[in-house]
CSV table of C-alpha atoms in Angstrom, one decimal:
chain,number,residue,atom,x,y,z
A,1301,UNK,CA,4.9,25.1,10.1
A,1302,UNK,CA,1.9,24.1,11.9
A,1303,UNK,CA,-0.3,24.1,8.6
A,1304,UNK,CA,2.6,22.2,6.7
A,1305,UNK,CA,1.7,19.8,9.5
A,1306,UNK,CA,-1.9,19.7,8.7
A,1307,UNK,CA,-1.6,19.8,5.5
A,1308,UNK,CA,0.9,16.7,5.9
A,1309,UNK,CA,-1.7,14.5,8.3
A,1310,UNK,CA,-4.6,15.5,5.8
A,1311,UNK,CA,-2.1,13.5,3.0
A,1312,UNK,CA,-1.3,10.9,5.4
A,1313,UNK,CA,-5.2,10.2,5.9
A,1314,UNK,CA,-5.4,10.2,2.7
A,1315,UNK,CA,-3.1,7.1,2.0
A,1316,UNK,CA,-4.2,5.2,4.0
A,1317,UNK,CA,-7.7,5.3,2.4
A,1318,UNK,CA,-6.4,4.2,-0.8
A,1319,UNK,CA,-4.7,1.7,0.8
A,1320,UNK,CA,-8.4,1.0,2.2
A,1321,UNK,CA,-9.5,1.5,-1.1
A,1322,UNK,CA,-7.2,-0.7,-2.9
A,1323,UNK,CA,-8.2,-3.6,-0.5
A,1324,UNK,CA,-11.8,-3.3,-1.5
A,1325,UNK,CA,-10.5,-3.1,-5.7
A,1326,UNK,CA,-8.7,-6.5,-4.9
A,1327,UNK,CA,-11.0,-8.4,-2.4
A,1328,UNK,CA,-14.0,-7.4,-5.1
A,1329,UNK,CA,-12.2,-8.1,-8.4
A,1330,UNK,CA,-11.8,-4.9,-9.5
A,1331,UNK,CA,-8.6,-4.3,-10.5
A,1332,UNK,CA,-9.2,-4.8,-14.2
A,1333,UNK,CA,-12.3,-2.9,-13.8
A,1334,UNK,CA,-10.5,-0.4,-16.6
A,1335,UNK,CA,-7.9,-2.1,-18.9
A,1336,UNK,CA,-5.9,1.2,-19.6
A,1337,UNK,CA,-4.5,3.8,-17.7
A,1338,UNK,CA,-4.8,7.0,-16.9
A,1339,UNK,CA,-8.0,6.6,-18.7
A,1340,UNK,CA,-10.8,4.1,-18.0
A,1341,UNK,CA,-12.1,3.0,-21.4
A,1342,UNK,CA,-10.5,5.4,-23.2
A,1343,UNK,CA,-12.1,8.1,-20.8
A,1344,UNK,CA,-12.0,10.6,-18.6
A,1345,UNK,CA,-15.0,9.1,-17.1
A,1346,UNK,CA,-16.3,5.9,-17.7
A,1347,UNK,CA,-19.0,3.8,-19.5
A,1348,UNK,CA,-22.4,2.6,-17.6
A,1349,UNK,CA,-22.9,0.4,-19.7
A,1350,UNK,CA,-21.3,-2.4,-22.3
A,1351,UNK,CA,-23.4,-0.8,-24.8
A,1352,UNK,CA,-21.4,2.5,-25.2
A,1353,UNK,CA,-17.8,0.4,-26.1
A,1354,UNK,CA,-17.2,-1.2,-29.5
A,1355,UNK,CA,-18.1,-4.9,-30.1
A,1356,UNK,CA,-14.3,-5.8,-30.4
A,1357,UNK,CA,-13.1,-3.9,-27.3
A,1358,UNK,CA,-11.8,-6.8,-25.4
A,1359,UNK,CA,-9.2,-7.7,-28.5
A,1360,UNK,CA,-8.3,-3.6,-29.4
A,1361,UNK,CA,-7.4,-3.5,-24.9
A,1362,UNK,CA,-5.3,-7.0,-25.1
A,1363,UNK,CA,-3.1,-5.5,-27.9
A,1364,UNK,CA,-2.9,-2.2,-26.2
A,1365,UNK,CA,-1.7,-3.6,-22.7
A,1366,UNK,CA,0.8,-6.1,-24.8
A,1367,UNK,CA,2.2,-2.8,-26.8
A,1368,UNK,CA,3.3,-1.7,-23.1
A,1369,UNK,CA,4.1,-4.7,-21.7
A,1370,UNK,CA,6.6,-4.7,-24.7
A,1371,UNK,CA,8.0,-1.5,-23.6
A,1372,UNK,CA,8.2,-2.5,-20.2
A,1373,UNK,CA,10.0,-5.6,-20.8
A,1374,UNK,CA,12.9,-4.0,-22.4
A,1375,UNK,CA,13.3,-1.8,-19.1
A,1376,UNK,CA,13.5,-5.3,-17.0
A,1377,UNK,CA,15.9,-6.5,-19.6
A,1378,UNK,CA,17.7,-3.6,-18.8
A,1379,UNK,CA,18.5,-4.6,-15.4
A,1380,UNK,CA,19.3,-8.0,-16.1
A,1381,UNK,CA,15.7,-9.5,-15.4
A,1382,UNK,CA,15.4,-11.5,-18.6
A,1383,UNK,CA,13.4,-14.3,-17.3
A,1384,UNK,CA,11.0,-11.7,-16.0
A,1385,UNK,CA,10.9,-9.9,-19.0
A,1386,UNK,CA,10.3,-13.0,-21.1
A,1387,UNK,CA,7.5,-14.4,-18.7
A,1388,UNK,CA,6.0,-11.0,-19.2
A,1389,UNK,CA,5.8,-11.3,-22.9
A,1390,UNK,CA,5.2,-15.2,-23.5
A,1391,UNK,CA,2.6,-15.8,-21.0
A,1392,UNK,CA,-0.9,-15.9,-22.5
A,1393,UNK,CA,-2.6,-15.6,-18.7
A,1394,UNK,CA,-1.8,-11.9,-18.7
A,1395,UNK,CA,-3.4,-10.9,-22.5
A,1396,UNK,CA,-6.4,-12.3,-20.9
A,1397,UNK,CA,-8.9,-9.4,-21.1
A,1398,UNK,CA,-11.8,-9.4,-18.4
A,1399,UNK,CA,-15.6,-8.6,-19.6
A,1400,UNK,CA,-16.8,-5.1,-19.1
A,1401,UNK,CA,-18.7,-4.9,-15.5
A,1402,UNK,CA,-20.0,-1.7,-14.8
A,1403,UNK,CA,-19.9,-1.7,-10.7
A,1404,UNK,CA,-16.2,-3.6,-11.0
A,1405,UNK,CA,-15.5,0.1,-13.4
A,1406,UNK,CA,-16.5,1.8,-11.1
A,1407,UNK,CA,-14.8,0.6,-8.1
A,1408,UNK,CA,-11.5,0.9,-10.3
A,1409,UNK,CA,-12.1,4.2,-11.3
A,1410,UNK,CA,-12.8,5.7,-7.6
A,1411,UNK,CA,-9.5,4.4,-6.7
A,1412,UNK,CA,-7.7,6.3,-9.5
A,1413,UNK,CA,-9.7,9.0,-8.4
A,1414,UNK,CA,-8.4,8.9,-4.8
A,1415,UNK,CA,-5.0,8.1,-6.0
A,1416,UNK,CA,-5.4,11.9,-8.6
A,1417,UNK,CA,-6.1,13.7,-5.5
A,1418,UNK,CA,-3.2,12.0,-3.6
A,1419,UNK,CA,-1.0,13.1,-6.1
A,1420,UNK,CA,-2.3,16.7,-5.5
A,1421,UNK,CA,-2.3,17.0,-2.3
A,1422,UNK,CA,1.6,15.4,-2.0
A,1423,UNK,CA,2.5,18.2,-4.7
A,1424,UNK,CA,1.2,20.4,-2.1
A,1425,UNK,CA,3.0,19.0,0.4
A,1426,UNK,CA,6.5,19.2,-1.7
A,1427,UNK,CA,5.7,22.9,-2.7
A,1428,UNK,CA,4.9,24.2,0.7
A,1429,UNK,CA,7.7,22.3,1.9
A,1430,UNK,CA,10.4,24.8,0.1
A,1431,UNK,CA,9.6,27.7,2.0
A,1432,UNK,CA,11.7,25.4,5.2
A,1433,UNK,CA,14.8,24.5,2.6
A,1434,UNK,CA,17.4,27.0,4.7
A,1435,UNK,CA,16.3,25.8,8.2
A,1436,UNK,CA,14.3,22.3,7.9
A,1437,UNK,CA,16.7,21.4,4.8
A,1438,UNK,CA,16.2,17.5,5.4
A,1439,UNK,CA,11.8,17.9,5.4
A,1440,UNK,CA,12.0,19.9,1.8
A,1441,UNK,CA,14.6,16.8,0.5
A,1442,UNK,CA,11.8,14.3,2.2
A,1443,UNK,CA,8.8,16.1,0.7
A,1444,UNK,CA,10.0,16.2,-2.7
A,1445,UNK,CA,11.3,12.7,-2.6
A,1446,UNK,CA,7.7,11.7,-1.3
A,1447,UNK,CA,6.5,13.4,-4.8
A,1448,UNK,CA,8.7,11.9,-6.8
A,1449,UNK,CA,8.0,8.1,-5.4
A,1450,UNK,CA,4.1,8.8,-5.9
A,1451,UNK,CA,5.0,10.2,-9.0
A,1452,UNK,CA,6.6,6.3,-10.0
A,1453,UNK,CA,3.6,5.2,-7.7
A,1454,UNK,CA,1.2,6.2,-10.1
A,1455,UNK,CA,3.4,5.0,-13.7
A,1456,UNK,CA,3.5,1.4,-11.5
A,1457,UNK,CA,-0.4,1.2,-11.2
A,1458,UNK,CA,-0.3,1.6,-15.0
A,1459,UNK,CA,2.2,-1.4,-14.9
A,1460,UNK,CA,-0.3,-3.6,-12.8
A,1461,UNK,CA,-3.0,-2.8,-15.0
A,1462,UNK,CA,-1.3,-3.5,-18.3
A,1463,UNK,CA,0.3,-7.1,-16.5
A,1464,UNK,CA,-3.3,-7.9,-16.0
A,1465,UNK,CA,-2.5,-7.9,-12.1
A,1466,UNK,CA,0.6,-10.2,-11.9
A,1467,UNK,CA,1.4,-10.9,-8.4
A,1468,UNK,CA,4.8,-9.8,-8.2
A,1469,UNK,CA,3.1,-6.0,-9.9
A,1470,UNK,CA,0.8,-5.8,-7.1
A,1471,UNK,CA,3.0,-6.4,-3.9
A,1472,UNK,CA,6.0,-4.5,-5.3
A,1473,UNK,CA,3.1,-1.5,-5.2
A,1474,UNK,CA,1.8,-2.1,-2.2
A,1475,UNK,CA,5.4,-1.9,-0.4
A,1476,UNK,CA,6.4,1.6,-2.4
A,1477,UNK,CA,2.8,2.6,-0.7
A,1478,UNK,CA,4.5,1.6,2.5
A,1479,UNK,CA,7.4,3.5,2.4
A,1480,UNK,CA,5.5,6.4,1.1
A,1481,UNK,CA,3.4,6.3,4.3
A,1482,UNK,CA,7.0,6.1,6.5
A,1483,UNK,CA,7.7,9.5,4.4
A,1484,UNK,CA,4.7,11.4,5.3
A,1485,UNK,CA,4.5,9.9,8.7
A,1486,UNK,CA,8.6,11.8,9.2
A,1487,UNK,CA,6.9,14.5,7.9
A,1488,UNK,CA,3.9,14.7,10.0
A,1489,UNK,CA,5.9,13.9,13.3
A,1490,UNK,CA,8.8,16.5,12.4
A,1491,UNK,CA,6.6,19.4,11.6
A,1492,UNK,CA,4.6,18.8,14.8
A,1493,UNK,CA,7.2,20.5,16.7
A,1494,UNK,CA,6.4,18.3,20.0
A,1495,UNK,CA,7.6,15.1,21.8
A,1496,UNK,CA,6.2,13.0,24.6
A,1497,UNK,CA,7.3,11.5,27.5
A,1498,UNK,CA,6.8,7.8,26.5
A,1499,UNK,CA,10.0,8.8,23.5
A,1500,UNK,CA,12.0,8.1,26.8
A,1501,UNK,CA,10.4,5.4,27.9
A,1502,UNK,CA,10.8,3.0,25.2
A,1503,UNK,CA,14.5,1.8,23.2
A,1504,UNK,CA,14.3,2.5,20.2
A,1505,UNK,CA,15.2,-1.0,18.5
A,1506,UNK,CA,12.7,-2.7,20.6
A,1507,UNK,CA,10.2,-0.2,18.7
A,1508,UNK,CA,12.7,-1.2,15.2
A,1509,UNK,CA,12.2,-4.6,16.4
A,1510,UNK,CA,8.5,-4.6,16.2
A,1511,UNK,CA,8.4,-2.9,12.2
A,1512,UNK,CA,10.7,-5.9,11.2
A,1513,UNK,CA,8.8,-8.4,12.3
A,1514,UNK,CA,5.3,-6.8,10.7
A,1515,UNK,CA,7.1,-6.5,7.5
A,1516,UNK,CA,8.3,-9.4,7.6
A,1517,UNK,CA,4.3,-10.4,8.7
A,1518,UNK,CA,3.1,-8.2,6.1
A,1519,UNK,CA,5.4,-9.6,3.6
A,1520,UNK,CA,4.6,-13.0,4.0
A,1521,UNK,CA,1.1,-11.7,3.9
A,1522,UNK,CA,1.4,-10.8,0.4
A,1523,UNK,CA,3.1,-14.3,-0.5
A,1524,UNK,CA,-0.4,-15.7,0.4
A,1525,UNK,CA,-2.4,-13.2,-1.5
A,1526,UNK,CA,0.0,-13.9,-4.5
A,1527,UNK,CA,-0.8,-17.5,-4.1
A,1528,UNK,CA,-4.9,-16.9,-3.6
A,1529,UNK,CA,-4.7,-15.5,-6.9
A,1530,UNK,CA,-3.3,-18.4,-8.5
A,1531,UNK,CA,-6.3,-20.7,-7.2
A,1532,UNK,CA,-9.0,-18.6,-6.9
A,1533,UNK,CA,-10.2,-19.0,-10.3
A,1534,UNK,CA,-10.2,-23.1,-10.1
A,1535,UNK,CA,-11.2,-23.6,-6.7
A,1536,UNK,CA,-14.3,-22.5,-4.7
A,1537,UNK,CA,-14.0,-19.7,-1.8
A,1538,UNK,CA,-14.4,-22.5,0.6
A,1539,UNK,CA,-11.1,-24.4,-0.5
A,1540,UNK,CA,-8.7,-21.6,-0.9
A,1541,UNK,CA,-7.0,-21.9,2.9
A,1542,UNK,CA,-6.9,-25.6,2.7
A,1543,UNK,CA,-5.0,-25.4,-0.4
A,1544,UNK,CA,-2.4,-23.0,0.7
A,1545,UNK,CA,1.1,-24.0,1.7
A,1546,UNK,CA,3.7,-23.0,3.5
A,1547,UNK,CA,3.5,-19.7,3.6
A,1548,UNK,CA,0.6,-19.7,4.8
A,1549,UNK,CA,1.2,-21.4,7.9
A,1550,UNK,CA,4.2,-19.3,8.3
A,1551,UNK,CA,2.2,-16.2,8.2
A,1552,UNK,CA,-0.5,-17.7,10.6
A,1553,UNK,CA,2.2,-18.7,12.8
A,1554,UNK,CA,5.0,-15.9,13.4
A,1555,UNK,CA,1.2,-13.6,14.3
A,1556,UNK,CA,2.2,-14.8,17.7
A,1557,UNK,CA,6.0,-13.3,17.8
A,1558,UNK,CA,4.2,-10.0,16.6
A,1559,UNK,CA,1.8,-10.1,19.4
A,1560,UNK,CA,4.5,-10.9,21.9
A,1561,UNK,CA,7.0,-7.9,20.6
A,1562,UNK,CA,4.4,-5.4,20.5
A,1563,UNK,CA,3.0,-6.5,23.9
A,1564,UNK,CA,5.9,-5.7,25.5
A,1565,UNK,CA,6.3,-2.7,23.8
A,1566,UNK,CA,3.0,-1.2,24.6
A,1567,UNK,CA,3.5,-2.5,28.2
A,1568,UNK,CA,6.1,0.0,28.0
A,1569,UNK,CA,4.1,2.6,26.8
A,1570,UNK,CA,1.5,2.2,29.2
A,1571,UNK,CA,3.9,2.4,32.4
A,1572,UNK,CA,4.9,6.7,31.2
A,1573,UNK,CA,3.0,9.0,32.6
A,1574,UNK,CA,1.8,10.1,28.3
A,1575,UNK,CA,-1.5,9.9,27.3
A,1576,UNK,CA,-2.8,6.2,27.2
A,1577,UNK,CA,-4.4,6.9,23.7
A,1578,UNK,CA,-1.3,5.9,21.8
A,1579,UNK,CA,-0.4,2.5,23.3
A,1580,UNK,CA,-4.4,1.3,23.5
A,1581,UNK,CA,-4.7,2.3,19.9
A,1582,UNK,CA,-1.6,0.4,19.2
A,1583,UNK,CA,-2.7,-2.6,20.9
A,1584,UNK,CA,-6.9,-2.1,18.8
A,1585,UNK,CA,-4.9,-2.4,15.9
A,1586,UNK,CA,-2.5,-5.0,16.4
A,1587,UNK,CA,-5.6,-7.4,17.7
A,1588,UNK,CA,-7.8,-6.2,14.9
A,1589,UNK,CA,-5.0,-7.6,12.8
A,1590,UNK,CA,-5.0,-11.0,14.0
A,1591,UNK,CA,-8.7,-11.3,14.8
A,1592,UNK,CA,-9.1,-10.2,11.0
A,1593,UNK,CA,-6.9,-13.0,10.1
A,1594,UNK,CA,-8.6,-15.0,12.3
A,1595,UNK,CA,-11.8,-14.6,10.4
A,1596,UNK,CA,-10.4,-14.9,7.2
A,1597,UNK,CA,-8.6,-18.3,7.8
A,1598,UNK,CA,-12.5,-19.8,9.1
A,1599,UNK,CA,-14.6,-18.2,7.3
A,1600,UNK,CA,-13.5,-18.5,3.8
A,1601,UNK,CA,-11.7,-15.1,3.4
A,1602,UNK,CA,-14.9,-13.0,3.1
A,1603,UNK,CA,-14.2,-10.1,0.7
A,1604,UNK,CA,-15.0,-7.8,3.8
A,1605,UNK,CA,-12.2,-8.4,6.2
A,1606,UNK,CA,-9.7,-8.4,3.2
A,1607,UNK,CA,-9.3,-4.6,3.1
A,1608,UNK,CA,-9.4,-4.4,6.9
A,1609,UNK,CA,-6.9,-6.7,7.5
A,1610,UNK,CA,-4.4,-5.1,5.5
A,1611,UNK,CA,-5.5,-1.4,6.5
A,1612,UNK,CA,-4.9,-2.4,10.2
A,1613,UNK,CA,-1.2,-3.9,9.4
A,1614,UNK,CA,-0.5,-0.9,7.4
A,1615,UNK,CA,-1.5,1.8,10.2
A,1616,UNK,CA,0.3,-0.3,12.6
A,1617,UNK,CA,3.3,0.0,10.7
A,1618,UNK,CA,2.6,4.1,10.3
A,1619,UNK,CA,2.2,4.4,14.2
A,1620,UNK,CA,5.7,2.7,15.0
A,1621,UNK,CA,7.1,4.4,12.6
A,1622,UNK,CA,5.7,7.8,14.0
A,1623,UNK,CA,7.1,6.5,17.7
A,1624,UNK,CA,10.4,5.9,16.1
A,1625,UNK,CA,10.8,8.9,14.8
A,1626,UNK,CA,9.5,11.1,18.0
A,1627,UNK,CA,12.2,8.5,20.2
A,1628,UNK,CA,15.3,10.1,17.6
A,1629,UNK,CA,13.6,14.0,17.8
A,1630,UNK,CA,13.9,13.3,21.5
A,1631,UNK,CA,17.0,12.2,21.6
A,1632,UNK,CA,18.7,14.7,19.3
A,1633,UNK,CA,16.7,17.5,21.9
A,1634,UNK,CA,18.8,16.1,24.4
A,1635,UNK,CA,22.1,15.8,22.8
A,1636,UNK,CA,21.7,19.4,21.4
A,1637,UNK,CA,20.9,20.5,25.0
């Protein structure tokens, strides 16, 4: 158990750098960096240069993401999501095909390369987790699920790629990542085998309390990435905040009824008699996560803070979702008692 634990907070880790990652592929422009998928240019490893691709390589890469944006359609259609499906095959913005860069590639292609050795190490996890099927029945059923979800994880990013980044692609792929984090964080805290004293400190909807109000943060988050896509290419980085709308003063706004709820939840935390590193890295984060916004909504959203911003929400989210789950081991240790 314990190296099914390590081996689970090594696969953790390593989410959240391609969630790290990811941030730096969108706040550079990267995410077109390779136009197919699971190769990048037709290969394993990619070109240096625009002098090693074909002169009509831009055309040959349109028709090849439309052939699969066909295919996909006809799945949407399947669950009812004509006008999706039709948008998806009618609008000319998405078989727009970017010029080869070479660094954009490259960025592109490390992320795929994180993401392969995700996929690894989560088989890992969902192998090693059989040997616990008779005892720890409900960690083999999460393991496995955990594969499976990176598994659709990884056919999505394909999805993204071919749709030439449409917004609704992106954030759909950024909340799987979420839950796949909420997964391996179960994981992590079940096969640690320990609890603490601030599990008894703290109610556990005050701590549910706190994740609905950063996804709902983190939701509205996306909303205003979705809509910095839309003007980024007409407007200069110095407009893009005065031009957004609503939902970016929503986001901006409800930051203070996150700070407020997780306040008084680390006040909590900080009154047990537990280690204090939990509740002060709670509170680094959630400041680091407005004072990030902060910057952004001043300073012209430099690329930057982009991927720290939302790698900050996202651990946030991982380390509530860690206390939530110690506050139910607890409680089931007492109850069984």
């Amino acid at each position: 158990m314990r190296s099914f634990h390590r081996l689970c907070f090594a696969t953790l880790i390593a989410v959240y750098v391609l969630i790290l990652v990811g941030g730096i592929v969108r706040s550079s422009g990267s995410g077109m960096g390779c136009p197919d998928w699971p190769r990048c240019f037709g290969r394993w490893v990619p070109p240096t240069s625009v002098e090693e691709l074909p002169d009509d390589y831009q055309s040959y890469y349109v028709k090849y993401r439309h052939r699969k944006n066909l295919r996909f359609a006809k799945y949407l259609t399947a669950f009812g999501l004509d006008d999706t499906a039709n948008e998806l095959i009618h609008d000319e913005s998405i078989r727009e095909e970017t010029a080869f860069n070479p660094a954009k590639t490259w960025i592109e292609y490390f992320n795929r390369l994180v993401g392969v050795t995700i996929g690894f190490l989560i088989f890992a996890v969902a192998a090693t987790s059989l040997r616990f099927w008779k005892r720890e029945r409900a960690m083999t059923l999460i393991a496995v699920l955990s594969f499976l979800l990176v598994a659709f994880q990884g056919w999505l990013g394909s999805i993204v790629v071919s749709t030439n980044l449409t917004p609704w692609t992106i954030t759909l792929h950024m909340f799987l990542a979420l839950l796949i984090v909420v997964l391996l964080v179960y994981l992590t805290q079940r096969s640690g085998g320990r609890s603490d004293q601030r599990a008894d400190a703290v109610p556990a909807g005050w701590v549910l309390a706190c994740m609905g109000v950063l996804s709902i943060q983190i939701l509205w988050g996306t909303r205003v990435r979705e809509s910095i896509d839309q003007i980024s290419a007409e407007l200069a980085r110095s407009e893009w905040i005065s031009s957004l709308g609503l939902d970016f003063f929503l986001h901006r706004s409800f930051s203070w009824v996150v700070l407020i709820l997780h306040v008084g939840l680390i006040t909590k935390l900080v009154k047990t008699q537990s280690s204090k590193v939990f509740p002060l890295t709670l509170i680094l984060l959630i400041l680091g996560t407005i004072l990030s916004g902060t910057g952004m909504a001043y300073f012209a959203v430099p690329p930057y803070l982009q991927p720290v911003h939302l790698l900050m929400a996202t651990a946030t989210f991982g380390m509530l979702s860690y206390l939530l789950f110690e506050i139910v081991t607890t409680k089931k240790t007492s109850l069984a008692q």
